[in-house]
Coordinates of C-alpha atoms and ligand atoms in Angstrom, one line a residue:
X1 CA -46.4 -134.7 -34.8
X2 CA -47.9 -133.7 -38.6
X3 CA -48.6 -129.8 -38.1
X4 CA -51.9 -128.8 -38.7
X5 CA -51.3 -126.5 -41.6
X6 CA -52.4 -123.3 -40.3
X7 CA -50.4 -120.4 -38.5
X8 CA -50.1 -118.3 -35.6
X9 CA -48.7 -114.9 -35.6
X10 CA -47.9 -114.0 -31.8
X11 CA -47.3 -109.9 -31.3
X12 CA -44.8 -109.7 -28.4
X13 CA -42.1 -112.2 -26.3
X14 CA -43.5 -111.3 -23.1
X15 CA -43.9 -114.5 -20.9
X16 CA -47.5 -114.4 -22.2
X17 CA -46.5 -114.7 -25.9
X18 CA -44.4 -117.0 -25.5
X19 CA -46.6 -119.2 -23.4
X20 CA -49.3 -118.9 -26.8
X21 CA -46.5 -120.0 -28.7
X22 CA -46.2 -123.3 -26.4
X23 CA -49.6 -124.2 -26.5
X24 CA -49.8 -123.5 -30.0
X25 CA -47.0 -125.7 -31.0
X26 CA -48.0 -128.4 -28.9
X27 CA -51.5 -128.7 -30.7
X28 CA -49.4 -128.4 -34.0
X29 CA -49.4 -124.5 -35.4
X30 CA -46.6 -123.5 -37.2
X31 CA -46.1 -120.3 -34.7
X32 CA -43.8 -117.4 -35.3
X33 CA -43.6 -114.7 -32.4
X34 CA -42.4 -111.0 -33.4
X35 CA -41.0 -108.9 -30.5
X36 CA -39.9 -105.4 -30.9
X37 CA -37.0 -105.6 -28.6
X38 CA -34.2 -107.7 -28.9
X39 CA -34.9 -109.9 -26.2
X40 CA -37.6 -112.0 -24.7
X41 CA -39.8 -111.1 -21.1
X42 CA -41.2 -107.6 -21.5
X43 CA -41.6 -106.5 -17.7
X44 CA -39.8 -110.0 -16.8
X45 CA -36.2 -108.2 -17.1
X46 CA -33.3 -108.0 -15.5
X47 CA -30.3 -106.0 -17.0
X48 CA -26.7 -106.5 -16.7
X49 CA -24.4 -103.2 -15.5
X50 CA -20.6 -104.1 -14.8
X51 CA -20.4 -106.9 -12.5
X52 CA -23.8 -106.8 -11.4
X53 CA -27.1 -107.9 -13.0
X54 CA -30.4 -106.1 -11.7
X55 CA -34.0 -108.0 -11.3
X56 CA -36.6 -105.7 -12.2
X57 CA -39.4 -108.0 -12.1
X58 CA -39.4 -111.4 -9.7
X59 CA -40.9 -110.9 -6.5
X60 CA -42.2 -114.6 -5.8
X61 CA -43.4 -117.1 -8.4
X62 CA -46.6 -118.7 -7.2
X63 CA -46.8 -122.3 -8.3
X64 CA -42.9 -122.7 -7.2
X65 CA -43.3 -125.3 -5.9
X66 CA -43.8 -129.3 -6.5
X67 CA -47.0 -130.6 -6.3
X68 CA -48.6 -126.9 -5.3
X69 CA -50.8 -125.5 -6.8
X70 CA -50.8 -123.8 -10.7
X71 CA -47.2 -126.1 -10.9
X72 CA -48.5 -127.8 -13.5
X73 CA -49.3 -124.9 -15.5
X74 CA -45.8 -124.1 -15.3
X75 CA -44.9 -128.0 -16.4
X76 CA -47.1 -127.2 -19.1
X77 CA -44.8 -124.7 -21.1
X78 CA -41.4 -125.1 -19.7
X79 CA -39.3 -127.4 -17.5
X80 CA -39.7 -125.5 -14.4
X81 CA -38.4 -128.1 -12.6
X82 CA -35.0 -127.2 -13.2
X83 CA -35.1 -123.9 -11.7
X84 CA -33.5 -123.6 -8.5
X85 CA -36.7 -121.8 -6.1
X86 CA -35.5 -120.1 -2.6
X87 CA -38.4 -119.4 -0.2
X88 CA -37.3 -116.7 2.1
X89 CA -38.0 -115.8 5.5
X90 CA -39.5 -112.5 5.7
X91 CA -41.1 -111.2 3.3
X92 CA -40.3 -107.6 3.9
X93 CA -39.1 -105.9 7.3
X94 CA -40.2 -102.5 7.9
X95 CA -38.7 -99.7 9.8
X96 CA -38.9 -96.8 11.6
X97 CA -35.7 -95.5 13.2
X98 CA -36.6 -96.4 17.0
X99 CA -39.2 -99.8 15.3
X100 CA -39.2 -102.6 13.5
X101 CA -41.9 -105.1 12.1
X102 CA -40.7 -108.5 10.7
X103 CA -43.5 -109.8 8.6
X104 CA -42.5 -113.5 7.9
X105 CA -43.5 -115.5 5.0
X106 CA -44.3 -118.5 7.7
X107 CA -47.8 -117.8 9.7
X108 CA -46.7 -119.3 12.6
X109 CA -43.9 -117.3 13.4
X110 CA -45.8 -114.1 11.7
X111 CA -48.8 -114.7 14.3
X112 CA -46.1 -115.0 17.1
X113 CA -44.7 -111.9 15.7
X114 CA -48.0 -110.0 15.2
X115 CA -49.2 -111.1 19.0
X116 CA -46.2 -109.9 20.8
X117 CA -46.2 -106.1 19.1
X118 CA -50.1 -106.0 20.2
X119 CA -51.7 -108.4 22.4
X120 CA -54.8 -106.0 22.7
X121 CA -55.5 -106.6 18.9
X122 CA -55.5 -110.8 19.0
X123 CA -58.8 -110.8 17.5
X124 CA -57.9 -109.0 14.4
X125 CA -54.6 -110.6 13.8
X126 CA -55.9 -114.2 14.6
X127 CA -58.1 -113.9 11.8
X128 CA -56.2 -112.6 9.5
X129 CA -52.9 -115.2 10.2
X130 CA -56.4 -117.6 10.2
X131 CA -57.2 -116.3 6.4
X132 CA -53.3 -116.5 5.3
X133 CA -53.5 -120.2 6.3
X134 CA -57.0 -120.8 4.4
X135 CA -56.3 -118.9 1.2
X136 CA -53.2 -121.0 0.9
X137 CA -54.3 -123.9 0.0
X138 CA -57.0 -122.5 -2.2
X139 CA -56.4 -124.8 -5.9
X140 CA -56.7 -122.2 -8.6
X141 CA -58.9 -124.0 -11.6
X142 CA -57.8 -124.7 -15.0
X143 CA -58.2 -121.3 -16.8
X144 CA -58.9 -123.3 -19.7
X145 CA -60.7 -126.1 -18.0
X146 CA -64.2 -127.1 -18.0
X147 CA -66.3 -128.7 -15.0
X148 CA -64.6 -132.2 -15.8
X149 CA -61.0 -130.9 -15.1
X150 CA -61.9 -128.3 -12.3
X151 CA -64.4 -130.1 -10.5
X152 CA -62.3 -131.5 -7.5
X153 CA -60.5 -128.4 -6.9
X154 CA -64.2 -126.8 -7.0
X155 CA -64.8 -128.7 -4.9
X156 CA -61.8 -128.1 -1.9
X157 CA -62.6 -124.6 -2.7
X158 CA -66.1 -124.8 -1.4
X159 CA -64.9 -123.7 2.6
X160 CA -62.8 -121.1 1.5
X161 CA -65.4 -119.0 -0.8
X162 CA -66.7 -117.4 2.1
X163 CA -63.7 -115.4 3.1
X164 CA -62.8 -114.8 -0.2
X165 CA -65.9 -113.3 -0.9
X166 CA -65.6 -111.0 2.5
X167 CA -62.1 -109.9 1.6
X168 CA -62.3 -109.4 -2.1
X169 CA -64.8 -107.0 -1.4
X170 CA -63.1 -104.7 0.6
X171 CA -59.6 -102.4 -0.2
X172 CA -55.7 -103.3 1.7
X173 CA -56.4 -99.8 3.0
X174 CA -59.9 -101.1 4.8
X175 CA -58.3 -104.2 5.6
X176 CA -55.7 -102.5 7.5
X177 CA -57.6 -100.4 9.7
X178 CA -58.4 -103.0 11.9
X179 CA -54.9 -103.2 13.4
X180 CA -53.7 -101.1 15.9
X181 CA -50.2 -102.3 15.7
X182 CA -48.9 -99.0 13.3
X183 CA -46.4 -100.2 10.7
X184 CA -48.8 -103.6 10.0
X185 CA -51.7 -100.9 9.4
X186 CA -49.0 -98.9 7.1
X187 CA -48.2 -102.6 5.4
X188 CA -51.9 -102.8 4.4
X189 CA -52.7 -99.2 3.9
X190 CA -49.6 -97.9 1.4
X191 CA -49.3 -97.7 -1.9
X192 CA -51.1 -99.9 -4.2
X193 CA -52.0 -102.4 -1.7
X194 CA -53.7 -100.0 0.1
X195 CA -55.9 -99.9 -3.5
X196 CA -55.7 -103.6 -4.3
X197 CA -59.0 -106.0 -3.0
X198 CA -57.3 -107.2 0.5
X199 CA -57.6 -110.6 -1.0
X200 CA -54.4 -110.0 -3.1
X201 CA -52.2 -109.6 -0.4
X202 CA -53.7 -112.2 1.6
X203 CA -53.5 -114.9 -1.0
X204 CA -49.7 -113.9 -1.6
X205 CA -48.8 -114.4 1.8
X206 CA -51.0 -117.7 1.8
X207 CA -48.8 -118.6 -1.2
X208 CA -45.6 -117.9 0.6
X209 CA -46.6 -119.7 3.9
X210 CA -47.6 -123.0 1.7
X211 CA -44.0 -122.6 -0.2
X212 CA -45.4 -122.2 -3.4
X213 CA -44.5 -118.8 -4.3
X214 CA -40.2 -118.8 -4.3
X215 CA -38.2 -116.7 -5.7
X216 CA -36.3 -118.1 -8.4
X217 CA -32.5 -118.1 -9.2
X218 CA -31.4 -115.7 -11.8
X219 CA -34.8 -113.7 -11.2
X220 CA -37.6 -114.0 -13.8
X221 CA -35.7 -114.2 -17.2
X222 CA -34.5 -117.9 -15.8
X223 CA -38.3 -118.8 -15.9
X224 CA -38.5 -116.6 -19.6
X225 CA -35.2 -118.7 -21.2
X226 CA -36.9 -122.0 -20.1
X227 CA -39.8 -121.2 -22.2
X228 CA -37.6 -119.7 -24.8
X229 CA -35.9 -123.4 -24.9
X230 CA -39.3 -125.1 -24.7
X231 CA -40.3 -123.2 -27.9
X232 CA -37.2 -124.0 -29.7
X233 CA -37.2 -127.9 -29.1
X234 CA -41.1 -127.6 -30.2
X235 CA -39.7 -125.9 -33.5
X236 CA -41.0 -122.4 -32.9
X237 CA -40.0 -119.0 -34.0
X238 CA -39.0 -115.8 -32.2
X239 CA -37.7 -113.0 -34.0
X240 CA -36.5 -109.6 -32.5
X241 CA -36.3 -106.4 -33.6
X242 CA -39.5 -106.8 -35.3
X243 CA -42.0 -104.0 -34.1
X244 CA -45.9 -104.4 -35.5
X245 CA -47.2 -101.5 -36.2
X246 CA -51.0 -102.6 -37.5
X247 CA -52.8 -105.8 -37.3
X248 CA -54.1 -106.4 -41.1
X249 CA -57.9 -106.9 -41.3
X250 CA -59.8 -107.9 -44.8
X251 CA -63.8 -108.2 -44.1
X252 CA -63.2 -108.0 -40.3
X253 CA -61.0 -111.0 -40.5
X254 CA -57.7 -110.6 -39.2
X255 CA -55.3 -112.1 -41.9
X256 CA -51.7 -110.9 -40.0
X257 CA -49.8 -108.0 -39.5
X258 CA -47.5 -105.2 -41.1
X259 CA -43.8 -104.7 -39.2
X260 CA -42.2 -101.2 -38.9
X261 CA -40.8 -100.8 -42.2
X262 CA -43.6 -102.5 -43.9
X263 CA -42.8 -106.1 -43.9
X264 CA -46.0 -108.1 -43.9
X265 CA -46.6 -111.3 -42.0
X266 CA -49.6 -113.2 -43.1
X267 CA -50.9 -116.0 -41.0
X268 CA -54.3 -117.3 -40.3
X269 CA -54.4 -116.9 -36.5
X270 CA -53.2 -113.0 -34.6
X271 CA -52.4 -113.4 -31.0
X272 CA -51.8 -109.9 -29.7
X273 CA -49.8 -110.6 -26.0
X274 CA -48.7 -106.9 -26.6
X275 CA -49.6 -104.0 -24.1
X276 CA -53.9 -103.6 -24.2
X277 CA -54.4 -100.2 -25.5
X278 CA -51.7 -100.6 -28.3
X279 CA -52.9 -103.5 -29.5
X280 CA -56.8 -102.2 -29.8
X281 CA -56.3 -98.0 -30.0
X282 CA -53.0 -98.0 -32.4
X283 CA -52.5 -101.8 -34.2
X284 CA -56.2 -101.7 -35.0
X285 CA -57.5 -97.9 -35.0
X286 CA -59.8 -98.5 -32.4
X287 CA -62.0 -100.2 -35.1
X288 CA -63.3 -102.9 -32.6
X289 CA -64.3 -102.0 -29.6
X290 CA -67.6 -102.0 -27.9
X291 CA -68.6 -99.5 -24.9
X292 CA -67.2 -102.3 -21.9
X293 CA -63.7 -101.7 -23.3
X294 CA -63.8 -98.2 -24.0
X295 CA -65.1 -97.1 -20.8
X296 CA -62.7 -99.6 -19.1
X297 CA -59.5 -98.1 -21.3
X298 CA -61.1 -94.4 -20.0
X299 CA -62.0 -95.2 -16.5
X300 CA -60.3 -98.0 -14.9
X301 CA -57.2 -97.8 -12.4
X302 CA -54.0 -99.2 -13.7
X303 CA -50.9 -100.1 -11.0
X304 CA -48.5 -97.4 -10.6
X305 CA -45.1 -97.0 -13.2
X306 CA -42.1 -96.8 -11.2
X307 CA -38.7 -95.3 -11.1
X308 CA -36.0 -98.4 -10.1
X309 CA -32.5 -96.9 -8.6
X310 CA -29.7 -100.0 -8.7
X311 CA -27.2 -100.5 -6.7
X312 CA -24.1 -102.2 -7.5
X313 CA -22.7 -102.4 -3.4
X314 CA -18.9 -103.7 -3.4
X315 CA -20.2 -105.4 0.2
X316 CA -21.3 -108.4 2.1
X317 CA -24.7 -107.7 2.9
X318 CA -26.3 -111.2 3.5
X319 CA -27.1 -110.2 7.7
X320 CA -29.7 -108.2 6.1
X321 CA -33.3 -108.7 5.7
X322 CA -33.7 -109.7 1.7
X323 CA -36.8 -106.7 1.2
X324 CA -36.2 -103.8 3.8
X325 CA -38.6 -100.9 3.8
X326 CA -37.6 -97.4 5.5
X327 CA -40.0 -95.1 6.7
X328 CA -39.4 -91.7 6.1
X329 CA -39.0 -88.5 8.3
X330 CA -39.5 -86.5 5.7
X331 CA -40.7 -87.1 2.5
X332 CA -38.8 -88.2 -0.9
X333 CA -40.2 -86.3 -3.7
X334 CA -39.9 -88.5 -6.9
X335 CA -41.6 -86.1 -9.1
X336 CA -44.1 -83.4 -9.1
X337 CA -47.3 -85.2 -7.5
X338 CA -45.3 -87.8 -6.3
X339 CA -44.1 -88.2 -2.5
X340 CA -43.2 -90.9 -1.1
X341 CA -42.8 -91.6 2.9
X342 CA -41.1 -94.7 2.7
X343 CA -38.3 -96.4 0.5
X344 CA -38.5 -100.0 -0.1
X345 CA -35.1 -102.0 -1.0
X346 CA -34.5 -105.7 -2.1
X347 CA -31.1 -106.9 -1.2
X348 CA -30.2 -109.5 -3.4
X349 CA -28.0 -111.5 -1.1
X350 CA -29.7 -114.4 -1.6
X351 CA -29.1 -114.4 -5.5
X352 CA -25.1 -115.2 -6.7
X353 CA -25.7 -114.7 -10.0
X354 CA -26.5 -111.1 -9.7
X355 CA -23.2 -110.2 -8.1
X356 CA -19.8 -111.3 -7.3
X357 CA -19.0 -112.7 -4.4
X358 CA -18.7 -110.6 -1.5
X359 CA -20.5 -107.8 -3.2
X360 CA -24.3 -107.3 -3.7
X361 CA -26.5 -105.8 -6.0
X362 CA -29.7 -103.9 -4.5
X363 CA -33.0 -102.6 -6.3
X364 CA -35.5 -99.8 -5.1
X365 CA -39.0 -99.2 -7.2
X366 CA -40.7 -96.0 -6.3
X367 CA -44.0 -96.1 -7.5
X368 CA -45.3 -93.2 -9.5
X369 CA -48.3 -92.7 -11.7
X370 CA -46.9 -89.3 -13.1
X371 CA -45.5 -91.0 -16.3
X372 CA -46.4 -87.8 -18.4
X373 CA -43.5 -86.1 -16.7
X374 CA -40.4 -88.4 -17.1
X375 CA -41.9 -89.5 -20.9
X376 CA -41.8 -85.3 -21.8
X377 CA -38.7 -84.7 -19.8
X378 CA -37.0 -87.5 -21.7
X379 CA -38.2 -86.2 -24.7
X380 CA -37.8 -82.8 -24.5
X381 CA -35.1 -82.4 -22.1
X382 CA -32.6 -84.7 -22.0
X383 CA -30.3 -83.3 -19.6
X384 CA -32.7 -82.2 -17.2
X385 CA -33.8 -86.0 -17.7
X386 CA -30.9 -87.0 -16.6
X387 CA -30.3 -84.5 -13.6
X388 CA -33.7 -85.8 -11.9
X389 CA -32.5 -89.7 -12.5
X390 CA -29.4 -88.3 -10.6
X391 CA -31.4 -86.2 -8.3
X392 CA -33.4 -89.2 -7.4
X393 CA -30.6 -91.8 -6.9
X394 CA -28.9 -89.1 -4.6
X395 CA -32.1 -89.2 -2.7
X396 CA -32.5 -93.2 -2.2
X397 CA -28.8 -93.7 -1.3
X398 CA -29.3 -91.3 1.3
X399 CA -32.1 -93.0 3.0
X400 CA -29.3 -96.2 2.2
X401 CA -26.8 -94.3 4.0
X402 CA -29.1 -93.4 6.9
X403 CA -29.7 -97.1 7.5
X404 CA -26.5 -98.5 6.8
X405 CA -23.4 -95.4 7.2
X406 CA -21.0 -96.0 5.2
X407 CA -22.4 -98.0 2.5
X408 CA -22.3 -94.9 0.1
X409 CA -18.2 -95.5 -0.7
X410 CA -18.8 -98.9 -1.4
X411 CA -21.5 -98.3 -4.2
X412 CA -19.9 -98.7 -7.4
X413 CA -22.6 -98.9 -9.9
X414 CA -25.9 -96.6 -9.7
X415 CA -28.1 -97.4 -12.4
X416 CA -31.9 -95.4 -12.7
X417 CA -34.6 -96.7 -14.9
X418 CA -38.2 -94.0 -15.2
X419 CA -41.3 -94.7 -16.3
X420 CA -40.1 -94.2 -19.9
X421 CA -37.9 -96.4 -19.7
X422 CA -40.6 -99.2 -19.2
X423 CA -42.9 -97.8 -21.9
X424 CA -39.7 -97.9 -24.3
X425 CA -38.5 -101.8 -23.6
X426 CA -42.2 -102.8 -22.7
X427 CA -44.5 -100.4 -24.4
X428 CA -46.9 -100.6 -21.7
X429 CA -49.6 -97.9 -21.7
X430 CA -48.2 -95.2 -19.0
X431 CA -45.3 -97.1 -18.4
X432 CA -47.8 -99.6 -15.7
X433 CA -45.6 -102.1 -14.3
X434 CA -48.3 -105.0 -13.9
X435 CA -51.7 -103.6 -16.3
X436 CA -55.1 -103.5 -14.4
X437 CA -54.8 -103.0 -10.7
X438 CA -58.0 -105.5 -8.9
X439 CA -60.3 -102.8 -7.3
X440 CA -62.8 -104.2 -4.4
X441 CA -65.6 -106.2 -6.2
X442 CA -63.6 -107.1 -9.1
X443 CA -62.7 -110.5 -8.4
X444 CA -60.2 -112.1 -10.9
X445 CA -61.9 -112.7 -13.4
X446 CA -60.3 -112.8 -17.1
X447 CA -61.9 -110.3 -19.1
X448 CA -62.9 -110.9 -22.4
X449 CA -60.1 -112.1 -24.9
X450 CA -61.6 -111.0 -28.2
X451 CA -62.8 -107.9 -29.9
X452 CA -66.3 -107.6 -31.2
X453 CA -66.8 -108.0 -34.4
X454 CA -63.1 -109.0 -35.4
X455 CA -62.8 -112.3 -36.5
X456 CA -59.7 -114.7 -36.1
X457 CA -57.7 -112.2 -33.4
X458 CA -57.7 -112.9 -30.0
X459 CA -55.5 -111.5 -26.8
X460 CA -53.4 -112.7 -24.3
X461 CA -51.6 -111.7 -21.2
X462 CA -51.8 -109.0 -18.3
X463 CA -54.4 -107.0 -20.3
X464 CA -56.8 -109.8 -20.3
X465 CA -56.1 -110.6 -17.0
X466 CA -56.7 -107.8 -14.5
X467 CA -53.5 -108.3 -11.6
X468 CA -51.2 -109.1 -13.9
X469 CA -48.6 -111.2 -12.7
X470 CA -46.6 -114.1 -14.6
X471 CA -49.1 -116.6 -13.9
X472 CA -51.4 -114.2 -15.8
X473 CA -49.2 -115.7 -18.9
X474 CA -50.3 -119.4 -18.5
X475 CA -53.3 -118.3 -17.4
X476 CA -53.9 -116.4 -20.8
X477 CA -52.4 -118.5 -22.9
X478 CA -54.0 -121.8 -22.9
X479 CA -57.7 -120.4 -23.0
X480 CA -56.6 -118.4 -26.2
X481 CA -55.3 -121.2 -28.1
X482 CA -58.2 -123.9 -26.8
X483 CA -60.7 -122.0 -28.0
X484 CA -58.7 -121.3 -31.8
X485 CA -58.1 -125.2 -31.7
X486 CA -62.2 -125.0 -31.5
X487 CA -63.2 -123.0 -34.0
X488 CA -60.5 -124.5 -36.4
X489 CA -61.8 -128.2 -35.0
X490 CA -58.4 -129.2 -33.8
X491 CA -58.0 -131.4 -30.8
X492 CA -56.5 -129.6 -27.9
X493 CA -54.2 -132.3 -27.2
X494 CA -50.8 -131.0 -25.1
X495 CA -49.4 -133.9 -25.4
X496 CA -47.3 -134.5 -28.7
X497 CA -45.6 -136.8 -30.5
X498 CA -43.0 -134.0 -31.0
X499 CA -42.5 -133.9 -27.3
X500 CA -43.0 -137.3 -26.8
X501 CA -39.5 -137.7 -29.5
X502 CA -37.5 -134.3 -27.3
X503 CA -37.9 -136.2 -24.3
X504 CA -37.0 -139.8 -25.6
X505 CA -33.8 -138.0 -27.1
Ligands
FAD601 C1 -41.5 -104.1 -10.7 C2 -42.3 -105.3 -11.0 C3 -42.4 -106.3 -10.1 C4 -43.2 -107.5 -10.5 N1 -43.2 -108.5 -9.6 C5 -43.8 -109.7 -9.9 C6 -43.7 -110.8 -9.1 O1 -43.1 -110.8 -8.1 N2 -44.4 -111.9 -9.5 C7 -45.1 -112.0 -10.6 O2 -45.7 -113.1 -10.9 N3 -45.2 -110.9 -11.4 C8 -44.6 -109.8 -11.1 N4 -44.6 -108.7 -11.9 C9 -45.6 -108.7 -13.1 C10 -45.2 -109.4 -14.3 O3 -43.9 -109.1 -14.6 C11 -46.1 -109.0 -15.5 O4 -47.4 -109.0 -15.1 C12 -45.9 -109.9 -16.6 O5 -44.5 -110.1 -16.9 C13 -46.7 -109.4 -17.9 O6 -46.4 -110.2 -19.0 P1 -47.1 -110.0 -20.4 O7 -46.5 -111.0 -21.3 O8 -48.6 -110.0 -20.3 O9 -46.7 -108.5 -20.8 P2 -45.2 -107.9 -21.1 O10 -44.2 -108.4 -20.2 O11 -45.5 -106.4 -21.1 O12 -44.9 -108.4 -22.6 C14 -45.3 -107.7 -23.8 C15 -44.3 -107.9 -24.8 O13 -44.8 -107.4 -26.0 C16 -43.7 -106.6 -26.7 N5 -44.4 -105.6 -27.6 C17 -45.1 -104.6 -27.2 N6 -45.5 -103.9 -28.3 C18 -45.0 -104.6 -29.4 C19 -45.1 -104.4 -30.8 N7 -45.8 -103.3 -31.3 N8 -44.5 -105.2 -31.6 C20 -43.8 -106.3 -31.1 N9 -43.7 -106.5 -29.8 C21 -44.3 -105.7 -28.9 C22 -43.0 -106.0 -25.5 O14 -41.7 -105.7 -25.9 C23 -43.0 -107.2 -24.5 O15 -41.9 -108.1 -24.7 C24 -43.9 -107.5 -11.7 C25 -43.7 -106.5 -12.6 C26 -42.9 -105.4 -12.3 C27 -42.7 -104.4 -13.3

């Protein structure tokens, strides 16, 4: 396909650049992407240490699967196809030391489950395995779609609006109350799902009954190095090590943007995919913003940052449960304002790429939103930076230990990332590991992708997309180029004679 002769500056590889980078070379922009690190997938990372290769980001993929829903999205910018997807059984097994809950990504056996611990509360857990069922075949609508594309999944939607309108308006932490069995009421009430609309959790577990939200082999960068090929056989550009430090604006236009160093990259389109409050506070002085945003960037409740602790374990651990989660006795204190009373570990058993065989590499995020702390210590104390990582790690393997005796001699790799360590590979404001968190009543809507008064700039990615979450990518992505193709009058046509050629090849 003839390129259309104009150009597309993208500000960040995330999986939400490089998804604008797709869609922009399929409708025939000459696209060059500039990342500041020197790889691709911002929060979708793993990292390699020895033998062992730690996930940081892939939980579940939703759209996994073949035919489910928001697959085609993913058809759309790479050949997802030719990932390898495992669906696992439970979706995470909590413990006490005398109790155990099994919460199973199939509702059948999760009712089953659910009924047995407390058959006084089959009300309450009938509806809610009743609303895991429903949500699950919800059809999310074209982001990017109008009525013609969108109306028969408007359609099949129609039964389901109802309970999505009860549950969205309500907190995990409400949502949980209604169960009397104690570790599903801690399931709902913790953390940030105890924050999050109950209708996130729900739908993810709708997702995971209906298979179509796997876990993919090699963890999230195999999804991130599909779209990385996807943009090289479309003839785009990524180049690394290329920090932007200012988006260039003549009469409100935006006309490119100036690297660290002051290289200057003119183009006639800026996509920022880059962390929200850079991109409008620091790239662009805060020159465009009107109260919505500000208020929102002042106010609004972001998910937690996290410490990671990883485990390199020279052992066999596939007879246990893939995500385990220990409560506590006693309290872990991850930082000044930060206790935590239960540790959450993912054993990657069911990934042989992370590990050689017979050996296993296992992950533990402990949520904090104290990012001031490990960003100054870092800074300003290096050594006692590193004596709390250790501190910390000490801490997690003991709760290991306590679960497991004996696994402490076979770790031989221990690996801590903080808070600052996300804002320094990401630069994600406060070191958030998914943007805004969904509050009850917010629903998920996009929010708006451009700034006011700022021509020829538009944003893509978690920031524009409150939940976050690699779908947020697609999601983002094709609304920002559709509506560029529309003001440059350029058909939004996906499918190219380019492609058309790679395939035939
Ligand atoms: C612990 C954890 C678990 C998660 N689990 C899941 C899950 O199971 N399923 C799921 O779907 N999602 C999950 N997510 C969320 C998901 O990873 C993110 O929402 C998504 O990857 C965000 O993509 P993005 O492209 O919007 O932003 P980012 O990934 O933050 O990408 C932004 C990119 O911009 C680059 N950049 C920033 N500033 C500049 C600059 N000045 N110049 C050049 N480049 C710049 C960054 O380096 C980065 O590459 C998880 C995230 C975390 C942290």
């Amino acid at each position: 396909m003839e390129g259309n002769g104009r150009k597309i500056v993208v500000v960040g590889a995330g999986i939400a650049g490089l998804c604008v980078a797709v869609y922009g070379l399929k409708c025939g922009y000459e696209v060059e992407v500039l990342e500041m690190h020197d790889m691709a997938g911002g929060l979708a990372m793993s990292w390699k240490r020895g033998a062992y290769r730690f996930e940081t980001c892939l939980h579940w993929l939703m759209g996994s699967k073949p035919g489910g829903d928001f697959h085609e999205q993913w058809q759309e910018v790479c050949d997802i196809d030719k990932l390898t997807f495992v669906n696992l059984d439970e979706f995470v097994r909590l413990e006490t030391d005398g109790d155990t809950l099994r919460l199973y990504t199939n509702v059948e056996r999760l009712e089953a489950e659910l009924l047995r611990r407390a058959p006084e509360n089959a009300s309450a857990i009938l509806e809610f395995t009743g609303a895991v069922r429903a949500l699950g075949n919800f059809r999310m609508l074209d982001p990017a779609g109008g009525l013609k594309e969108n109306w028969l999944n408007m359609l099949r939607d129609i039964p389901v609006l109802p309970l999505m309108g009860k549950l969205s308006k309500i907190s995990g932490a409400e949502y949980g109350k209604r169960f009397q069995d104690p570790l599903l009421r801690r399931f709902f009430t913790s953390g940030d799902i105890g924050k999050l609309t109950a209708m996130a959790m729900v739908f993810s577990l709708g997702w995971m009954n209906a298979g179509n939200a796997g876990y993919c082999i090699g963890g999230a960068q195999s999804l991130i190095r599909l779209i990385e090929d996807k943009i090289a056989s479309l003839g785009g550009k990524i180049r690394f090590n290329a920090r932007v430090e200012r988006v260039l604006v003549e009469n409100d236009t935006a006309v490119g943007v100036e690297l660290e160093g002051g290289e200057r990259v003119m183009a006639d389109w800026v996509i920022s995919a880059a962390d929200g409050h850079t991109t409008i506070f620091e790239m662009l002085g805060g020159k465009y913003v009107d109260e919505e945003t500000r208020k929102r960037y002042d106010e609004r409740e972001l998910f937690a940052s996290y410490l990671q602790v990883s485990l390199g374990v020279a052992k066999d651990l596939s007879d246990e449960p893939a995500m385990l989660s220990r409560i506590l006795a006693a309290p872990l204190m991850v930082d000044p304002g930060t206790e935590l009373d239960s540790v959450t570990f993912r054993i990657f058993h069911y990934d042989p790429t992370f590990a050689p065989p017979g050996k296993t590499a296992v992950t533990s995020t402990l949520p904090t939103r104290n990012f001031g702390y490990w960003s100054d210590l870092r800074k300003m104390n290096p050594g006692g930076y590193h004596r709390e990582k250790q501190r910390v790690a000490e801490a997690v393997i003991d709760v290991l230990e306590n679960r497991i005796p004996g696994i402490r001699d076979a770790i031989e790799v221990v690996d801590v990332s903080t808070p600052a360590t996300v804002h320094r590979y990401t630069g994600n404001w406060k070191g958030t590991m998914e943007g805004w968190l969904v509050e009850p009543g917010d629903g998920f809507k996009p929010l708006r992708n451009t700034l006011p008064g700022l021509e020829r700039f538009v944003m893509a990615g978690q920031w524009v997309m409150p939940g976050g979450g690699l779908p947020s990518g697609p999601m983002t992505a094709k609304p920002a180029v559709k509506w560029i193709c529309k003001q440059d009058h350029v058909s939004f046509d996906l499918h190219t004679e380019r492609e058309a050629e790679t395939a035939a090849v």
